[in-house]
Amino acid sequence: MSWIVGALLFWAVAWAVNVALARSPWHGSRAVRVAVPLIFGLTLLVLWQGLVRGLEVNPVILPAPTDIAATFANSTDVLWVDFVQTVLKGALSGYAMGCGAAFLTALAIDRSAFLTAGLLPIGNFVAALPIVGIAPILVSWFGFDWHSKAAVVVVMVFFPVLVNVVQGLREADAMQKDLMRTYAASYWQTLVKLRLPAAMPFVFNGLKIATTLALIGAIVAEYFGSPIKGMGFRISTGVGRLAIDLVWAEIAVAALVGTAFYGIVAMIEKLVTFWHPSQRVG
Amino acid sequence: MHILCTTHTYAYGAWLGKLMKRALPVLTVLAVIVGIWYLGAWRMNMPWALQQAERAEQTLSTGELFKATMNQTRPRVPAPHQVAAELWSVTGEMAIKGRAMSKRSFIYHGWVTLRTTLTGFALGVTLGILGAVAITYSRVSEMSLMPWAIVSQTIPIVALAPMIIVLSNAVGIEGRGVPKAIISAYLCYFPVLVGMVKGLNAPGPQQLDLLKTYNASAAQSFFKLRLPASMPYLFTSLKVAIAAALVGTIVGELPTGAINGLGARILIGDQFGTPLAIWAALIAATCLAGVLVVVIGGLQTVVLRAMGMAR
């Protein structure tokens, strides 16, 4: 009982602190902007801990955060092996290949207005489809190891990136292109100096969407067959043999990797598109 | 559109011309894709056909070889017409026989997926709108919710999917419907949240000030200004969200051992080694996604026109 009361008390206090911070004159400062969501997240963890301990939930159903943290610390070797297999080999290689292929295809398509007009609606539609369903087919083509995972990722990230790059390449307006023509710039000069930089906000939009898709693809593909390592493998077998705390540790890794991956791409975007209005501070 | 067409036939011609101009490139690209598909089927199925011929000690002419790659029962890549035939045999043909709702019919499985998608969509849209209202009116919720909403979308939901099923079973929810709907809602609430935050803040300070001079209450300014102003943003997000909801449902059906639904058909097709069933289920899911997006698009046109906001 004391666990639940304590957790609820913590929640009330944390909420009051957050309200005070948000109303304080420093609400625009960076420290507060970081602190408020962190306190909110911490509150959720404390509530989870309090409810699991207070209601004495069976750890086979829902382990407490501290149990998960302990498992995490004890099985870093397993988690690392899975991380290498799923993230580095499956997701990242597929992400690089898929985004690269999409980028080159977009450059090729862009030279024909007819193809662009035909491919944009189709690409937009395909990007919205449940392409993960293709995972079993690709696993049967490329085998159980990471190659099939990378293939699934390639297919999943291809269309969102393609559509965004094609759209981005149309961003430079007629006046700017005319200016380049008056400079007697060649196709490649116009591309590199005007159209690619102008396309970057769109390109990064596609790249950011693709980060999450890459992880989803790599993990789902492992549900359809994998060597005896990998995050998807560990999760699906963990549920089967009731090693729920290990499953949660894998989920924590997936969450951290997903957020970090997205964050890194967003950071590169900030460096590349510093000129864009959406990146201006204040 | 209808009245316009009958009274001004020339407008109809122009409209048709415009449609052709837009449809022609799309149709061309589609034809190219089908062509590549046939080529792929020919190339990928060739080794098996050659192997069979060798075993039977026959030699195949090019024409015979092509034929042999197009009609295998377990092809690596089924040809488009095979997938179409398979799809027809589990939808139209069964409907004609009056067994549209039998367990083998894709109409039944499509309905299961559609039901979950719509449940998840409703749940996600409600959450998204409520979240957007909270974020618009309360700075604390904006500061604490918004970063986590973004983080939630960077977490691969498939990792969480099995846990959502374990948990909802533990709470005493029977069946797969609810956990699938939760996964679907998880994917589709975000576009609605972001779109509605933008939409509810779309009215400028001038318009808000005007309502203040009218002495409008907070509720009045919400229902008479902010909510109507957000409608174009809402519908744009809804189109993204319905597609995301379908993706969520299929993702929820794939790794969870569900037996009903299009995603489950993919899983079962994989386990029984029937590639035709997998491809047919994929195409069926594609059609479902298309129909859903078109329906929301139609709704968007009707509502925005009724509100005088059509572009």
PDB file of N, CA, C and O in Angstrom, chain A residues 185-252:
ATOM      1  N   ALA A 185      25.483  28.000 -65.884  1.00  0.00           N
ATOM      2  CA  ALA A 185      25.798  26.832 -65.069  1.00  0.00           C
ATOM      3  C   ALA A 185      25.334  25.573 -65.777  1.00  0.00           C
ATOM      4  O   ALA A 185      24.298  25.568 -66.438  1.00  0.00           O
ATOM      5  N   SER A 186      26.112  24.489 -65.657  1.00  0.00           N
ATOM      6  CA  SER A 186      25.729  23.222 -66.271  1.00  0.00           C
ATOM      7  C   SER A 186      24.666  22.550 -65.394  1.00  0.00           C
ATOM      8  O   SER A 186      24.358  23.011 -64.291  1.00  0.00           O
ATOM      9  N   TYR A 187      24.125  21.435 -65.923  1.00  0.00           N
ATOM     10  CA  TYR A 187      23.123  20.688 -65.146  1.00  0.00           C
ATOM     11  C   TYR A 187      23.664  20.313 -63.774  1.00  0.00           C
ATOM     12  O   TYR A 187      23.015  20.505 -62.757  1.00  0.00           O
ATOM     13  N   TRP A 188      24.910  19.773 -63.764  1.00  0.00           N
ATOM     14  CA  TRP A 188      25.464  19.298 -62.495  1.00  0.00           C
ATOM     15  C   TRP A 188      25.740  20.445 -61.542  1.00  0.00           C
ATOM     16  O   TRP A 188      25.531  20.317 -60.334  1.00  0.00           O
ATOM     17  N   GLN A 189      26.234  21.588 -62.106  1.00  0.00           N
ATOM     18  CA  GLN A 189      26.473  22.746 -61.234  1.00  0.00           C
ATOM     19  C   GLN A 189      25.166  23.223 -60.602  1.00  0.00           C
ATOM     20  O   GLN A 189      25.110  23.490 -59.408  1.00  0.00           O
ATOM     21  N   THR A 190      24.100  23.304 -61.430  1.00  0.00           N
ATOM     22  CA  THR A 190      22.804  23.718 -60.886  1.00  0.00           C
ATOM     23  C   THR A 190      22.348  22.737 -59.820  1.00  0.00           C
ATOM     24  O   THR A 190      21.834  23.132 -58.768  1.00  0.00           O
ATOM     25  N   LEU A 191      22.582  21.453 -60.112  1.00  0.00           N
ATOM     26  CA  LEU A 191      22.142  20.424 -59.169  1.00  0.00           C
ATOM     27  C   LEU A 191      22.868  20.566 -57.833  1.00  0.00           C
ATOM     28  O   LEU A 191      22.252  20.620 -56.766  1.00  0.00           O
ATOM     29  N   VAL A 192      24.184  20.652 -57.899  1.00  0.00           N
ATOM     30  CA  VAL A 192      24.978  20.617 -56.668  1.00  0.00           C
ATOM     31  C   VAL A 192      24.874  21.936 -55.897  1.00  0.00           C
ATOM     32  O   VAL A 192      24.802  21.948 -54.675  1.00  0.00           O
ATOM     33  N   LYS A 193      24.841  23.048 -56.627  1.00  0.00           N
ATOM     34  CA  LYS A 193      24.896  24.338 -55.932  1.00  0.00           C
ATOM     35  C   LYS A 193      23.535  24.922 -55.604  1.00  0.00           C
ATOM     36  O   LYS A 193      23.420  25.726 -54.678  1.00  0.00           O
ATOM     37  N   LEU A 194      22.511  24.546 -56.353  1.00  0.00           N
ATOM     38  CA  LEU A 194      21.198  25.128 -56.063  1.00  0.00           C
ATOM     39  C   LEU A 194      20.181  24.077 -55.628  1.00  0.00           C
ATOM     40  O   LEU A 194      19.615  24.156 -54.535  1.00  0.00           O
ATOM     41  N   ARG A 195      19.967  23.057 -56.477  1.00  0.00           N
ATOM     42  CA  ARG A 195      18.792  22.232 -56.261  1.00  0.00           C
ATOM     43  C   ARG A 195      18.965  21.260 -55.106  1.00  0.00           C
ATOM     44  O   ARG A 195      18.024  21.034 -54.344  1.00  0.00           O
ATOM     45  N   LEU A 196      20.150  20.676 -54.946  1.00  0.00           N
ATOM     46  CA  LEU A 196      20.339  19.757 -53.814  1.00  0.00           C
ATOM     47  C   LEU A 196      20.251  20.481 -52.475  1.00  0.00           C
ATOM     48  O   LEU A 196      19.547  20.024 -51.578  1.00  0.00           O
ATOM     49  N   PRO A 197      20.940  21.627 -52.315  1.00  0.00           N
ATOM     50  CA  PRO A 197      20.771  22.331 -51.042  1.00  0.00           C
ATOM     51  C   PRO A 197      19.316  22.705 -50.775  1.00  0.00           C
ATOM     52  O   PRO A 197      18.833  22.559 -49.654  1.00  0.00           O
ATOM     53  N   ALA A 198      18.603  23.136 -51.828  1.00  0.00           N
ATOM     54  CA  ALA A 198      17.201  23.513 -51.635  1.00  0.00           C
ATOM     55  C   ALA A 198      16.355  22.303 -51.266  1.00  0.00           C
ATOM     56  O   ALA A 198      15.336  22.419 -50.591  1.00  0.00           O
ATOM     57  N   ALA A 199      16.801  21.114 -51.703  1.00  0.00           N
ATOM     58  CA  ALA A 199      16.025  19.903 -51.445  1.00  0.00           C
ATOM     59  C   ALA A 199      16.261  19.343 -50.044  1.00  0.00           C
ATOM     60  O   ALA A 199      15.501  18.500 -49.579  1.00  0.00           O
ATOM     61  N   MET A 200      17.342  19.825 -49.367  1.00  0.00           N
ATOM     62  CA  MET A 200      17.768  19.165 -48.122  1.00  0.00           C
ATOM     63  C   MET A 200      16.677  19.052 -47.046  1.00  0.00           C
ATOM     64  O   MET A 200      16.593  18.003 -46.397  1.00  0.00           O
ATOM     65  N   PRO A 201      15.850  20.078 -46.798  1.00  0.00           N
ATOM     66  CA  PRO A 201      14.816  19.889 -45.776  1.00  0.00           C
ATOM     67  C   PRO A 201      13.916  18.692 -46.083  1.00  0.00           C
ATOM     68  O   PRO A 201      13.564  17.922 -45.191  1.00  0.00           O
ATOM     69  N   PHE A 202      13.574  18.499 -47.361  1.00  0.00           N
ATOM     70  CA  PHE A 202      12.736  17.366 -47.747  1.00  0.00           C
ATOM     71  C   PHE A 202      13.504  16.070 -47.603  1.00  0.00           C
ATOM     72  O   PHE A 202      12.981  15.077 -47.103  1.00  0.00           O
ATOM     73  N   VAL A 203      14.768  16.073 -48.058  1.00  0.00           N
ATOM     74  CA  VAL A 203      15.578  14.870 -47.970  1.00  0.00           C
ATOM     75  C   VAL A 203      15.655  14.400 -46.522  1.00  0.00           C
ATOM     76  O   VAL A 203      15.443  13.226 -46.213  1.00  0.00           O
ATOM     77  N   PHE A 204      15.915  15.351 -45.614  1.00  0.00           N
ATOM     78  CA  PHE A 204      16.049  14.946 -44.214  1.00  0.00           C
ATOM     79  C   PHE A 204      14.726  14.510 -43.623  1.00  0.00           C
ATOM     80  O   PHE A 204      14.695  13.646 -42.750  1.00  0.00           O
ATOM     81  N   ASN A 205      13.635  15.087 -44.104  1.00  0.00           N
ATOM     82  CA  ASN A 205      12.324  14.610 -43.673  1.00  0.00           C
ATOM     83  C   ASN A 205      12.197  13.128 -43.997  1.00  0.00           C
ATOM     84  O   ASN A 205      11.814  12.316 -43.142  1.00  0.00           O
ATOM     85  N   GLY A 206      12.563  12.762 -45.225  1.00  0.00           N
ATOM     86  CA  GLY A 206      12.510  11.358 -45.619  1.00  0.00           C
ATOM     87  C   GLY A 206      13.461  10.505 -44.793  1.00  0.00           C
ATOM     88  O   GLY A 206      13.099   9.434 -44.330  1.00  0.00           O
ATOM     89  N   LEU A 207      14.676  11.013 -44.589  1.00  0.00           N
ATOM     90  CA  LEU A 207      15.671  10.237 -43.832  1.00  0.00           C
ATOM     91  C   LEU A 207      15.200  10.010 -42.398  1.00  0.00           C
ATOM     92  O   LEU A 207      15.442   8.949 -41.825  1.00  0.00           O
ATOM     93  N   LYS A 208      14.527  11.013 -41.818  1.00  0.00           N
ATOM     94  CA  LYS A 208      14.059  10.858 -40.439  1.00  0.00           C
ATOM     95  C   LYS A 208      12.944   9.830 -40.347  1.00  0.00           C
ATOM     96  O   LYS A 208      12.925   8.996 -39.437  1.00  0.00           O
ATOM     97  N   ILE A 209      11.996   9.882 -41.306  1.00  0.00           N
ATOM     98  CA  ILE A 209      10.933   8.874 -41.321  1.00  0.00           C
ATOM     99  C   ILE A 209      11.552   7.492 -41.464  1.00  0.00           C
ATOM    100  O   ILE A 209      11.127   6.528 -40.830  1.00  0.00           O
ATOM    101  N   ALA A 210      12.601   7.409 -42.298  1.00  0.00           N
ATOM    102  CA  ALA A 210      13.200   6.107 -42.595  1.00  0.00           C
ATOM    103  C   ALA A 210      13.902   5.500 -41.376  1.00  0.00           C
ATOM    104  O   ALA A 210      14.011   4.277 -41.297  1.00  0.00           O
ATOM    105  N   THR A 211      14.386   6.330 -40.427  1.00  0.00           N
ATOM    106  CA  THR A 211      15.089   5.750 -39.270  1.00  0.00           C
ATOM    107  C   THR A 211      14.197   4.782 -38.520  1.00  0.00           C
ATOM    108  O   THR A 211      14.600   3.660 -38.209  1.00  0.00           O
ATOM    109  N   THR A 212      12.947   5.206 -38.227  1.00  0.00           N
ATOM    110  CA  THR A 212      12.041   4.334 -37.490  1.00  0.00           C
ATOM    111  C   THR A 212      11.675   3.119 -38.316  1.00  0.00           C
ATOM    112  O   THR A 212      11.657   1.995 -37.809  1.00  0.00           O
ATOM    113  N   LEU A 213      11.404   3.350 -39.616  1.00  0.00           N
ATOM    114  CA  LEU A 213      11.027   2.237 -40.483  1.00  0.00           C
ATOM    115  C   LEU A 213      12.132   1.195 -40.539  1.00  0.00           C
ATOM    116  O   LEU A 213      11.856  -0.007 -40.554  1.00  0.00           O
ATOM    117  N   ALA A 214      13.381   1.653 -40.554  1.00  0.00           N
ATOM    118  CA  ALA A 214      14.496   0.719 -40.645  1.00  0.00           C
ATOM    119  C   ALA A 214      14.488  -0.226 -39.447  1.00  0.00           C
ATOM    120  O   ALA A 214      14.637  -1.449 -39.602  1.00  0.00           O
ATOM    121  N   LEU A 215      14.305   0.318 -38.248  1.00  0.00           N
ATOM    122  CA  LEU A 215      14.305  -0.547 -37.062  1.00  0.00           C
ATOM    123  C   LEU A 215      13.107  -1.482 -37.065  1.00  0.00           C
ATOM    124  O   LEU A 215      13.234  -2.674 -36.767  1.00  0.00           O
ATOM    125  N   ILE A 216      11.933  -0.946 -37.443  1.00  0.00           N
ATOM    126  CA  ILE A 216      10.743  -1.804 -37.491  1.00  0.00           C
ATOM    127  C   ILE A 216      10.982  -2.946 -38.463  1.00  0.00           C
ATOM    128  O   ILE A 216      10.731  -4.112 -38.148  1.00  0.00           O
ATOM    129  N   GLY A 217      11.500  -2.620 -39.659  1.00  0.00           N
ATOM    130  CA  GLY A 217      11.727  -3.653 -40.667  1.00  0.00           C
ATOM    131  C   GLY A 217      12.681  -4.719 -40.186  1.00  0.00           C
ATOM    132  O   GLY A 217      12.420  -5.916 -40.325  1.00  0.00           O
ATOM    133  N   ALA A 218      13.804  -4.277 -39.586  1.00  0.00           N
ATOM    134  CA  ALA A 218      14.808  -5.245 -39.149  1.00  0.00           C
ATOM    135  C   ALA A 218      14.251  -6.157 -38.063  1.00  0.00           C
ATOM    136  O   ALA A 218      14.540  -7.356 -38.046  1.00  0.00           O
ATOM    137  N   ILE A 219      13.448  -5.607 -37.156  1.00  0.00           N
ATOM    138  CA  ILE A 219      12.922  -6.429 -36.058  1.00  0.00           C
ATOM    139  C   ILE A 219      11.832  -7.372 -36.561  1.00  0.00           C
ATOM    140  O   ILE A 219      11.824  -8.562 -36.235  1.00  0.00           O
ATOM    141  N   VAL A 220      10.902  -6.844 -37.385  1.00  0.00           N
ATOM    142  CA  VAL A 220       9.822  -7.710 -37.883  1.00  0.00           C
ATOM    143  C   VAL A 220      10.394  -8.871 -38.692  1.00  0.00           C
ATOM    144  O   VAL A 220       9.958 -10.014 -38.552  1.00  0.00           O
ATOM    145  N   ALA A 221      11.395  -8.572 -39.538  1.00  0.00           N
ATOM    146  CA  ALA A 221      11.949  -9.636 -40.373  1.00  0.00           C
ATOM    147  C   ALA A 221      12.506 -10.757 -39.510  1.00  0.00           C
ATOM    148  O   ALA A 221      12.490 -11.925 -39.916  1.00  0.00           O
ATOM    149  N   GLU A 222      12.995 -10.431 -38.304  1.00  0.00           N
ATOM    150  CA  GLU A 222      13.539 -11.482 -37.442  1.00  0.00           C
ATOM    151  C   GLU A 222      12.458 -12.384 -36.878  1.00  0.00           C
ATOM    152  O   GLU A 222      12.728 -13.530 -36.522  1.00  0.00           O
ATOM    153  N   TYR A 223      11.221 -11.876 -36.810  1.00  0.00           N
ATOM    154  CA  TYR A 223      10.133 -12.745 -36.350  1.00  0.00           C
ATOM    155  C   TYR A 223       9.891 -13.879 -37.337  1.00  0.00           C
ATOM    156  O   TYR A 223       9.312 -14.901 -36.997  1.00  0.00           O
ATOM    157  N   PHE A 224      10.312 -13.712 -38.595  1.00  0.00           N
ATOM    158  CA  PHE A 224      10.037 -14.724 -39.613  1.00  0.00           C
ATOM    159  C   PHE A 224      11.210 -15.663 -39.825  1.00  0.00           C
ATOM    160  O   PHE A 224      11.235 -16.420 -40.782  1.00  0.00           O
ATOM    161  N   GLY A 225      12.194 -15.606 -38.960  1.00  0.00           N
ATOM    162  CA  GLY A 225      13.315 -16.509 -39.097  1.00  0.00           C
ATOM    163  C   GLY A 225      14.603 -15.739 -38.962  1.00  0.00           C
ATOM    164  O   GLY A 225      14.797 -14.717 -39.607  1.00  0.00           O
ATOM    165  N   SER A 226      15.483 -16.224 -38.082  1.00  0.00           N
ATOM    166  CA  SER A 226      16.759 -15.545 -37.868  1.00  0.00           C
ATOM    167  C   SER A 226      17.707 -16.541 -37.224  1.00  0.00           C
ATOM    168  O   SER A 226      17.270 -17.555 -36.697  1.00  0.00           O
ATOM    169  N   PRO A 227      19.021 -16.254 -37.300  1.00  0.00           N
ATOM    170  CA  PRO A 227      19.940 -17.066 -36.509  1.00  0.00           C
ATOM    171  C   PRO A 227      19.636 -16.819 -35.034  1.00  0.00           C
ATOM    172  O   PRO A 227      18.835 -15.942 -34.724  1.00  0.00           O
ATOM    173  N   ILE A 228      20.282 -17.564 -34.125  1.00  0.00           N
ATOM    174  CA  ILE A 228      19.861 -17.469 -32.742  1.00  0.00           C
ATOM    175  C   ILE A 228      20.415 -16.236 -32.044  1.00  0.00           C
ATOM    176  O   ILE A 228      20.913 -16.280 -30.931  1.00  0.00           O
ATOM    177  N   LYS A 229      20.337 -15.102 -32.712  1.00  0.00           N
ATOM    178  CA  LYS A 229      20.630 -13.829 -32.078  1.00  0.00           C
ATOM    179  C   LYS A 229      19.834 -12.756 -32.800  1.00  0.00           C
ATOM    180  O   LYS A 229      19.284 -13.009 -33.871  1.00  0.00           O
ATOM    181  N   GLY A 230      19.798 -11.563 -32.205  1.00  0.00           N
ATOM    182  CA  GLY A 230      18.999 -10.499 -32.805  1.00  0.00           C
ATOM    183  C   GLY A 230      17.863 -10.096 -31.892  1.00  0.00           C
ATOM    184  O   GLY A 230      17.350 -10.912 -31.121  1.00  0.00           O
ATOM    185  N   MET A 231      17.496  -8.819 -31.952  1.00  0.00           N
ATOM    186  CA  MET A 231      16.505  -8.296 -31.010  1.00  0.00           C
ATOM    187  C   MET A 231      15.139  -8.925 -31.235  1.00  0.00           C
ATOM    188  O   MET A 231      14.450  -9.292 -30.286  1.00  0.00           O
ATOM    189  N   GLY A 232      14.723  -9.051 -32.503  1.00  0.00           N
ATOM    190  CA  GLY A 232      13.420  -9.629 -32.795  1.00  0.00           C
ATOM    191  C   GLY A 232      13.363 -11.079 -32.346  1.00  0.00           C
ATOM    192  O   GLY A 232      12.373 -11.526 -31.758  1.00  0.00           O
ATOM    193  N   PHE A 233      14.450 -11.814 -32.587  1.00  0.00           N
ATOM    194  CA  PHE A 233      14.528 -13.208 -32.154  1.00  0.00           C
ATOM    195  C   PHE A 233      14.387 -13.290 -30.636  1.00  0.00           C
ATOM    196  O   PHE A 233      13.615 -14.073 -30.103  1.00  0.00           O
ATOM    197  N   ARG A 234      15.170 -12.428 -29.918  1.00  0.00           N
ATOM    198  CA  ARG A 234      15.164 -12.469 -28.453  1.00  0.00           C
ATOM    199  C   ARG A 234      13.787 -12.121 -27.907  1.00  0.00           C
ATOM    200  O   ARG A 234      13.323 -12.718 -26.935  1.00  0.00           O
ATOM    201  N   ILE A 235      13.121 -11.157 -28.536  1.00  0.00           N
ATOM    202  CA  ILE A 235      11.801 -10.759 -28.049  1.00  0.00           C
ATOM    203  C   ILE A 235      10.798 -11.885 -28.259  1.00  0.00           C
ATOM    204  O   ILE A 235      10.072 -12.271 -27.349  1.00  0.00           O
ATOM    205  N   SER A 236      10.778 -12.460 -29.476  1.00  0.00           N
ATOM    206  CA  SER A 236       9.752 -13.478 -29.731  1.00  0.00           C
ATOM    207  C   SER A 236      10.006 -14.731 -28.902  1.00  0.00           C
ATOM    208  O   SER A 236       9.056 -15.328 -28.398  1.00  0.00           O
ATOM    209  N   THR A 237      11.283 -15.132 -28.732  1.00  0.00           N
ATOM    210  CA  THR A 237      11.508 -16.319 -27.905  1.00  0.00           C
ATOM    211  C   THR A 237      11.366 -15.991 -26.423  1.00  0.00           C
ATOM    212  O   THR A 237      10.933 -16.830 -25.643  1.00  0.00           O
ATOM    213  N   GLY A 238      11.714 -14.744 -26.048  1.00  0.00           N
ATOM    214  CA  GLY A 238      11.591 -14.335 -24.646  1.00  0.00           C
ATOM    215  C   GLY A 238      10.161 -14.409 -24.158  1.00  0.00           C
ATOM    216  O   GLY A 238       9.888 -14.854 -23.037  1.00  0.00           O
ATOM    217  N   VAL A 239       9.215 -14.002 -25.004  1.00  0.00           N
ATOM    218  CA  VAL A 239       7.805 -14.079 -24.628  1.00  0.00           C
ATOM    219  C   VAL A 239       7.420 -15.542 -24.441  1.00  0.00           C
ATOM    220  O   VAL A 239       6.708 -15.897 -23.506  1.00  0.00           O
ATOM    221  N   GLY A 240       7.932 -16.412 -25.337  1.00  0.00           N
ATOM    222  CA  GLY A 240       7.590 -17.821 -25.263  1.00  0.00           C
ATOM    223  C   GLY A 240       8.075 -18.482 -23.978  1.00  0.00           C
ATOM    224  O   GLY A 240       7.348 -19.253 -23.372  1.00  0.00           O
ATOM    225  N   ARG A 241       9.309 -18.139 -23.543  1.00  0.00           N
ATOM    226  CA  ARG A 241       9.810 -18.838 -22.348  1.00  0.00           C
ATOM    227  C   ARG A 241       9.764 -17.957 -21.114  1.00  0.00           C
ATOM    228  O   ARG A 241      10.505 -18.153 -20.147  1.00  0.00           O
ATOM    229  N   LEU A 242       8.866 -16.953 -21.163  1.00  0.00           N
ATOM    230  CA  LEU A 242       8.535 -16.127 -19.998  1.00  0.00           C
ATOM    231  C   LEU A 242       9.724 -15.373 -19.428  1.00  0.00           C
ATOM    232  O   LEU A 242       9.770 -15.063 -18.243  1.00  0.00           O
ATOM    233  N   ALA A 243      10.743 -15.068 -20.264  1.00  0.00           N
ATOM    234  CA  ALA A 243      11.849 -14.221 -19.810  1.00  0.00           C
ATOM    235  C   ALA A 243      11.485 -12.766 -20.087  1.00  0.00           C
ATOM    236  O   ALA A 243      12.121 -12.076 -20.860  1.00  0.00           O
ATOM    237  N   ILE A 244      10.395 -12.337 -19.418  1.00  0.00           N
ATOM    238  CA  ILE A 244       9.806 -11.052 -19.759  1.00  0.00           C
ATOM    239  C   ILE A 244      10.745  -9.889 -19.441  1.00  0.00           C
ATOM    240  O   ILE A 244      10.767  -8.882 -20.142  1.00  0.00           O
ATOM    241  N   ASP A 245      11.550 -10.033 -18.379  1.00  0.00           N
ATOM    242  CA  ASP A 245      12.441  -8.917 -18.024  1.00  0.00           C
ATOM    243  C   ASP A 245      13.490  -8.701 -19.110  1.00  0.00           C
ATOM    244  O   ASP A 245      13.824  -7.567 -19.440  1.00  0.00           O
ATOM    245  N   LEU A 246      13.954  -9.813 -19.724  1.00  0.00           N
ATOM    246  CA  LEU A 246      14.914  -9.673 -20.828  1.00  0.00           C
ATOM    247  C   LEU A 246      14.235  -9.012 -22.032  1.00  0.00           C
ATOM    248  O   LEU A 246      14.827  -8.163 -22.716  1.00  0.00           O
ATOM    249  N   VAL A 247      12.973  -9.380 -22.272  1.00  0.00           N
ATOM    250  CA  VAL A 247      12.228  -8.760 -23.377  1.00  0.00           C
ATOM    251  C   VAL A 247      12.148  -7.248 -23.163  1.00  0.00           C
ATOM    252  O   VAL A 247      12.378  -6.459 -24.079  1.00  0.00           O
ATOM    253  N   TRP A 248      11.851  -6.852 -21.921  1.00  0.00           N
ATOM    254  CA  TRP A 248      11.759  -5.414 -21.637  1.00  0.00           C
ATOM    255  C   TRP A 248      13.113  -4.731 -21.791  1.00  0.00           C
ATOM    256  O   TRP A 248      13.185  -3.579 -22.224  1.00  0.00           O
ATOM    257  N   ALA A 249      14.176  -5.455 -21.435  1.00  0.00           N
ATOM    258  CA  ALA A 249      15.506  -4.868 -21.631  1.00  0.00           C
ATOM    259  C   ALA A 249      15.754  -4.645 -23.117  1.00  0.00           C
ATOM    260  O   ALA A 249      16.300  -3.607 -23.517  1.00  0.00           O
ATOM    261  N   GLU A 250      15.326  -5.615 -23.964  1.00  0.00           N
ATOM    262  CA  GLU A 250      15.474  -5.455 -25.412  1.00  0.00           C
ATOM    263  C   GLU A 250      14.641  -4.273 -25.904  1.00  0.00           C
ATOM    264  O   GLU A 250      15.066  -3.507 -26.776  1.00  0.00           O
ATOM    265  N   ILE A 251      13.436  -4.143 -25.349  1.00  0.00           N
ATOM    266  CA  ILE A 251      12.584  -3.020 -25.744  1.00  0.00           C
ATOM    267  C   ILE A 251      13.271  -1.702 -25.384  1.00  0.00           C
ATOM    268  O   ILE A 251      13.255  -0.741 -26.165  1.00  0.00           O
ATOM    269  N   ALA A 252      13.905  -1.685 -24.190  1.00  0.00           N
ATOM    270  CA  ALA A 252      14.616  -0.470 -23.783  1.00  0.00           C
ATOM    271  C   ALA A 252      15.732  -0.146 -24.775  1.00  0.00           C
ATOM    272  O   ALA A 252      15.909   1.007 -25.177  1.00  0.00           O
TER     273      ALA A 252
END
